[in-house]
Coordinates of C-alpha atoms and ligand atoms in Angstrom, one line a residue:
M1 CA -0.2 0.0 -0.1
S2 CA 1.2 3.6 -0.8
T3 CA 0.1 7.0 0.0
G4 CA -1.5 8.4 -3.1
D5 CA 0.1 12.0 -3.2
D6 CA -3.3 13.6 -5.1
T7 CA -5.7 12.6 -2.7
S8 CA -5.5 15.6 -0.1
T9 CA -8.7 16.2 1.5
E10 CA -10.0 20.0 1.5
V11 CA -13.3 19.5 3.5
A12 CA -12.8 19.9 7.3
T13 CA -13.2 16.2 8.5
A14 CA -10.0 16.8 10.3
A15 CA -11.4 15.2 13.6
A16 CA -13.1 12.4 12.4
T17 CA -12.9 9.2 14.1
V18 CA -12.5 6.1 12.1
L19 CA -12.9 2.7 13.9
V20 CA -10.9 0.1 11.5
V21 CA -12.0 -3.4 12.4
E22 CA -9.6 -5.8 10.9
D23 CA -7.5 -8.6 11.9
E24 CA -4.8 -8.7 9.5
A25 CA -2.2 -6.5 11.5
H26 CA -0.4 -5.3 8.8
L27 CA -3.6 -4.5 6.9
A28 CA -4.8 -2.7 10.0
A29 CA -1.6 -0.9 10.5
G30 CA -1.6 0.7 7.0
L31 CA -4.9 1.5 7.4
K32 CA -4.0 3.3 10.8
L33 CA -1.0 5.1 9.1
N34 CA -2.8 6.2 6.1
L35 CA -5.9 7.4 7.6
E36 CA -3.9 9.3 10.2
L37 CA -1.8 11.2 7.3
E38 CA -5.1 12.2 5.9
G39 CA -5.9 13.7 9.3
Y40 CA -8.2 11.4 11.0
R41 CA -8.2 9.5 14.4
V42 CA -8.2 6.0 14.1
L43 CA -8.8 3.3 16.5
N44 CA -8.2 -0.2 15.8
A45 CA -10.1 -3.4 16.7
R46 CA -9.3 -7.3 15.8
S47 CA -12.7 -8.6 16.4
V48 CA -16.1 -8.2 17.0
R49 CA -15.3 -8.4 20.9
E50 CA -13.1 -5.4 20.7
A51 CA -15.1 -3.3 18.1
A52 CA -18.4 -3.4 20.1
A53 CA -16.0 -2.2 23.1
Q54 CA -14.7 0.9 21.0
L55 CA -18.1 1.7 19.8
V56 CA -19.2 1.6 23.7
N57 CA -16.2 3.2 25.2
A58 CA -14.8 5.3 22.7
A59 CA -18.0 7.1 21.6
P60 CA -18.3 9.1 19.2
I61 CA -17.0 7.0 16.3
D62 CA -17.6 8.6 12.5
L63 CA -17.3 5.8 10.1
I64 CA -16.4 2.0 10.6
L65 CA -14.1 0.3 8.1
L66 CA -15.5 -3.3 8.7
D67 CA -13.4 -6.5 7.9
I68 CA -16.0 -9.3 7.1
M69 CA -14.0 -12.2 8.2
L70 CA -13.0 -11.7 11.9
P71 CA -11.6 -14.5 14.5
D72 CA -15.0 -14.3 16.7
G73 CA -18.2 -13.5 14.2
D74 CA -18.5 -12.1 11.0
G75 CA -18.7 -8.4 9.8
Y76 CA -22.3 -8.6 8.0
E77 CA -23.8 -10.1 11.2
F78 CA -22.1 -7.2 13.3
C79 CA -23.3 -4.5 11.1
R80 CA -26.7 -6.3 11.3
Q81 CA -26.9 -5.8 14.9
L82 CA -25.5 -2.6 15.1
R83 CA -28.3 -1.1 12.7
A84 CA -30.9 -3.2 14.9
A85 CA -29.7 -1.3 17.6
G86 CA -30.2 2.2 16.2
Q87 CA -26.3 2.6 15.6
F88 CA -26.1 4.4 11.9
T89 CA -23.0 5.0 11.8
P90 CA -21.6 4.8 8.3
V91 CA -20.1 1.5 7.8
I92 CA -17.7 0.9 4.7
M93 CA -17.2 -3.2 4.6
L94 CA -13.9 -4.6 3.0
T95 CA -15.0 -7.6 1.0
A96 CA -12.3 -10.2 0.4
R97 CA -13.5 -11.1 -2.9
G98 CA -16.0 -8.4 -3.7
T99 CA -17.8 -10.8 -5.7
A100 CA -21.5 -9.2 -6.4
E101 CA -23.3 -12.0 -3.9
E102 CA -20.7 -10.7 -1.2
R103 CA -21.4 -6.7 -2.0
V104 CA -25.7 -7.4 -1.8
R105 CA -25.0 -9.3 1.8
G106 CA -23.1 -6.1 3.0
L107 CA -25.6 -3.6 1.7
N108 CA -28.5 -5.7 3.0
A109 CA -26.8 -6.0 6.4
G110 CA -26.9 -1.9 6.3
A111 CA -23.5 -1.0 5.3
D112 CA -23.6 2.3 3.2
D113 CA -20.3 1.1 1.1
Y114 CA -18.2 -1.7 0.1
L115 CA -14.8 -1.6 -1.0
P116 CA -13.2 -4.9 -2.3
K117 CA -9.8 -6.4 -1.7
P118 CA -6.9 -5.6 -2.6
F119 CA -8.2 -2.0 -3.0
A120 CA -6.0 1.2 -4.2
L121 CA -5.3 3.7 -1.4
P122 CA -6.8 6.6 -3.2
E123 CA -10.2 5.0 -3.8
L124 CA -10.3 4.0 -0.1
L125 CA -9.3 7.4 1.2
A126 CA -12.2 8.8 -1.6
R127 CA -14.9 6.5 0.0
V128 CA -13.9 7.2 3.5
H129 CA -14.1 10.8 2.9
S130 CA -17.0 10.7 0.7
A131 CA -19.0 8.8 3.5
L132 CA -17.6 11.0 6.6
R133 CA -18.8 14.2 4.1
R134 CA -22.2 12.5 3.7
R135 CA -22.5 12.3 7.5
Q136 CA -21.5 15.7 7.8
W137 CA -24.2 17.1 5.8
L138 CA -26.8 15.2 7.5
Q139 CA -25.5 16.1 10.8
S140 CA -25.3 19.8 10.6
G141 CA -27.1 22.6 11.1
A142 CA -28.8 24.9 8.5
S143 CA -25.6 27.0 8.7
S144 CA -22.7 25.1 7.4
D145 CA -21.4 25.5 3.8
L146 CA -21.6 22.1 3.0
Q147 CA -25.4 22.5 3.8
D148 CA -25.7 25.3 1.7
A149 CA -23.9 23.6 -1.1
T150 CA -26.3 20.4 -0.7
G151 CA -29.5 22.2 0.3
A152 CA -30.0 18.7 2.2
H153 CA -33.0 19.9 3.8
G154 CA -37.2 20.2 3.6
T155 CA -39.6 17.4 3.5
L156 CA -40.6 14.9 0.6
E157 CA -44.0 13.1 0.5
F158 CA -44.8 10.6 -2.6
G159 CA -46.9 7.5 -2.7
A160 CA -47.4 6.5 0.9
A161 CA -44.0 8.1 1.9
Q162 CA -43.2 11.2 4.4
I163 CA -39.4 11.7 4.6
N164 CA -38.4 14.9 6.7
F165 CA -34.7 15.2 5.7
D166 CA -33.6 17.4 8.7
T167 CA -34.9 15.4 11.4
H168 CA -34.5 12.0 9.1
E169 CA -37.9 11.3 10.3
V170 CA -39.1 8.7 7.5
T171 CA -42.6 7.1 7.7
A172 CA -43.9 4.3 5.0
F173 CA -47.6 2.8 4.6
G174 CA -48.0 4.4 8.1
K175 CA -45.0 2.8 9.8
P176 CA -41.6 4.9 10.8
L177 CA -38.4 3.6 9.2
R178 CA -35.1 4.3 9.8
L179 CA -32.8 5.2 6.7
T180 CA -29.0 4.9 6.4
Q181 CA -27.3 8.3 5.4
L182 CA -26.7 7.1 2.2
E183 CA -30.2 5.7 1.5
L184 CA -31.3 9.1 2.8
D185 CA -28.9 11.2 0.5
L186 CA -29.8 9.4 -2.5
L187 CA -33.4 9.9 -2.1
Y188 CA -32.6 13.5 -1.6
Y189 CA -30.8 13.6 -4.7
F190 CA -33.8 12.0 -6.5
S191 CA -36.2 14.5 -5.0
Q192 CA -34.2 17.1 -6.3
H193 CA -34.2 15.8 -10.0
P194 CA -37.9 14.2 -10.6
R195 CA -38.8 12.5 -13.8
R196 CA -35.2 12.6 -14.9
V197 CA -33.3 9.7 -15.9
L198 CA -30.4 9.7 -14.0
T199 CA -27.5 7.6 -15.5
R200 CA -25.4 5.5 -12.8
E201 CA -22.5 7.4 -13.4
K202 CA -24.7 10.6 -12.5
L203 CA -26.0 9.3 -9.4
L204 CA -22.4 8.0 -8.0
E205 CA -21.2 11.5 -9.1
G206 CA -24.0 13.2 -7.1
V207 CA -24.6 10.7 -4.2
W208 CA -21.5 9.4 -3.7
K209 CA -19.3 12.1 -4.7
L210 CA -17.3 9.5 -7.2
R211 CA -15.7 10.4 -10.5
N212 CA -15.3 7.3 -12.9
A213 CA -16.5 5.0 -10.1
P214 CA -15.2 1.4 -11.3
N215 CA -18.3 -0.3 -10.5
T216 CA -21.5 1.5 -11.0
R217 CA -23.5 -1.3 -10.1
S218 CA -23.7 -0.7 -6.5
V219 CA -26.2 1.9 -7.3
D220 CA -28.8 -0.7 -7.8
N221 CA -28.7 -2.6 -4.7
F222 CA -29.5 1.1 -3.2
I223 CA -32.4 1.3 -5.9
V224 CA -33.5 -2.2 -4.5
R225 CA -33.6 -1.1 -0.8
L226 CA -35.7 2.0 -2.0
R227 CA -38.1 -0.1 -3.6
K228 CA -38.7 -2.2 -1.1
Y229 CA -39.2 0.8 1.9
F230 CA -41.3 2.8 -0.7
E231 CA -43.1 0.9 -3.5
T232 CA -46.7 -1.1 -2.9
Q233 CA -45.0 -3.9 -5.1
P234 CA -41.6 -3.4 -5.4
D235 CA -40.7 -6.0 -8.1
K236 CA -43.3 -3.7 -9.8
P237 CA -42.2 0.0 -9.2
V238 CA -43.9 3.1 -10.1
H239 CA -41.7 5.6 -8.0
F240 CA -38.2 4.2 -8.7
L241 CA -37.9 3.2 -12.3
S242 CA -35.6 1.7 -14.0
H243 CA -34.4 2.6 -17.5
R244 CA -32.4 -0.5 -18.9
G245 CA -28.9 0.1 -19.8
S246 CA -28.9 4.2 -18.8
G247 CA -30.2 4.3 -15.0
Y248 CA -33.2 5.4 -13.1
K249 CA -35.8 7.8 -12.9
F250 CA -37.9 9.0 -9.8
V251 CA -41.5 9.5 -10.3
P252 CA -43.0 10.9 -7.4
S253 CA -46.6 10.7 -8.5
E254 CA -48.0 7.7 -10.5
D255 CA -49.7 9.8 -12.8
G256 CA -46.6 10.9 -14.1
K257 CA -45.4 7.4 -14.9
T258 CA -44.5 7.3 -18.5
Ligands
CA1 CA1 -10.1 -11.0 8.3

């Protein structure tokens, strides 16, 4: 692993704390060193048990990098437990092989993003940075520059859904839902570009802040989740429509379906 010298991070996330859950000592040490060089505070955990202890004792943690194969459990289960416990710290899964199945499993467990090993350091840093930036938008009050840049506030109603981007309160079909930050961010982006076909590349750039992302299919998993939350029939969507080969279109009302 080498440091990329063109990955400097200009946004003020310098004090953010990253928990690296990784049992391979050399990889954990490399991640710690490089994240520290970027100005992050880094904590290491070598097992699920240590990670759980860090989350309790070392809070607040702003981001978790989570390996899947750990000596006392697996990252999917740990992530699922965090989400079930109402812990919505962004999670980036570090997947060993990065097969589509593994990625979907990770995303379904509540991860915000994934990175297949071996990964390029600049990509890891870009994803860390982007996850923290999203968290910052969602946490920041009305006055920060980032908030102004994104305008991420207000409410959205469509179909059986009500979303408040300020309070993160989401209901669908009369029931409250907890969405991850990235899901909210994607939903917000759609709400700002209704009835327009948005390519995967466009969504990755607008929401994930990734340009020339190597794998644009990661978007698909998030669309699956939004449909599951908000569509009466997720397999026959009327709000989150696919445009085969090109991308997706958000249609707030069923009338404007075409
Ligand atoms: Ca491992």
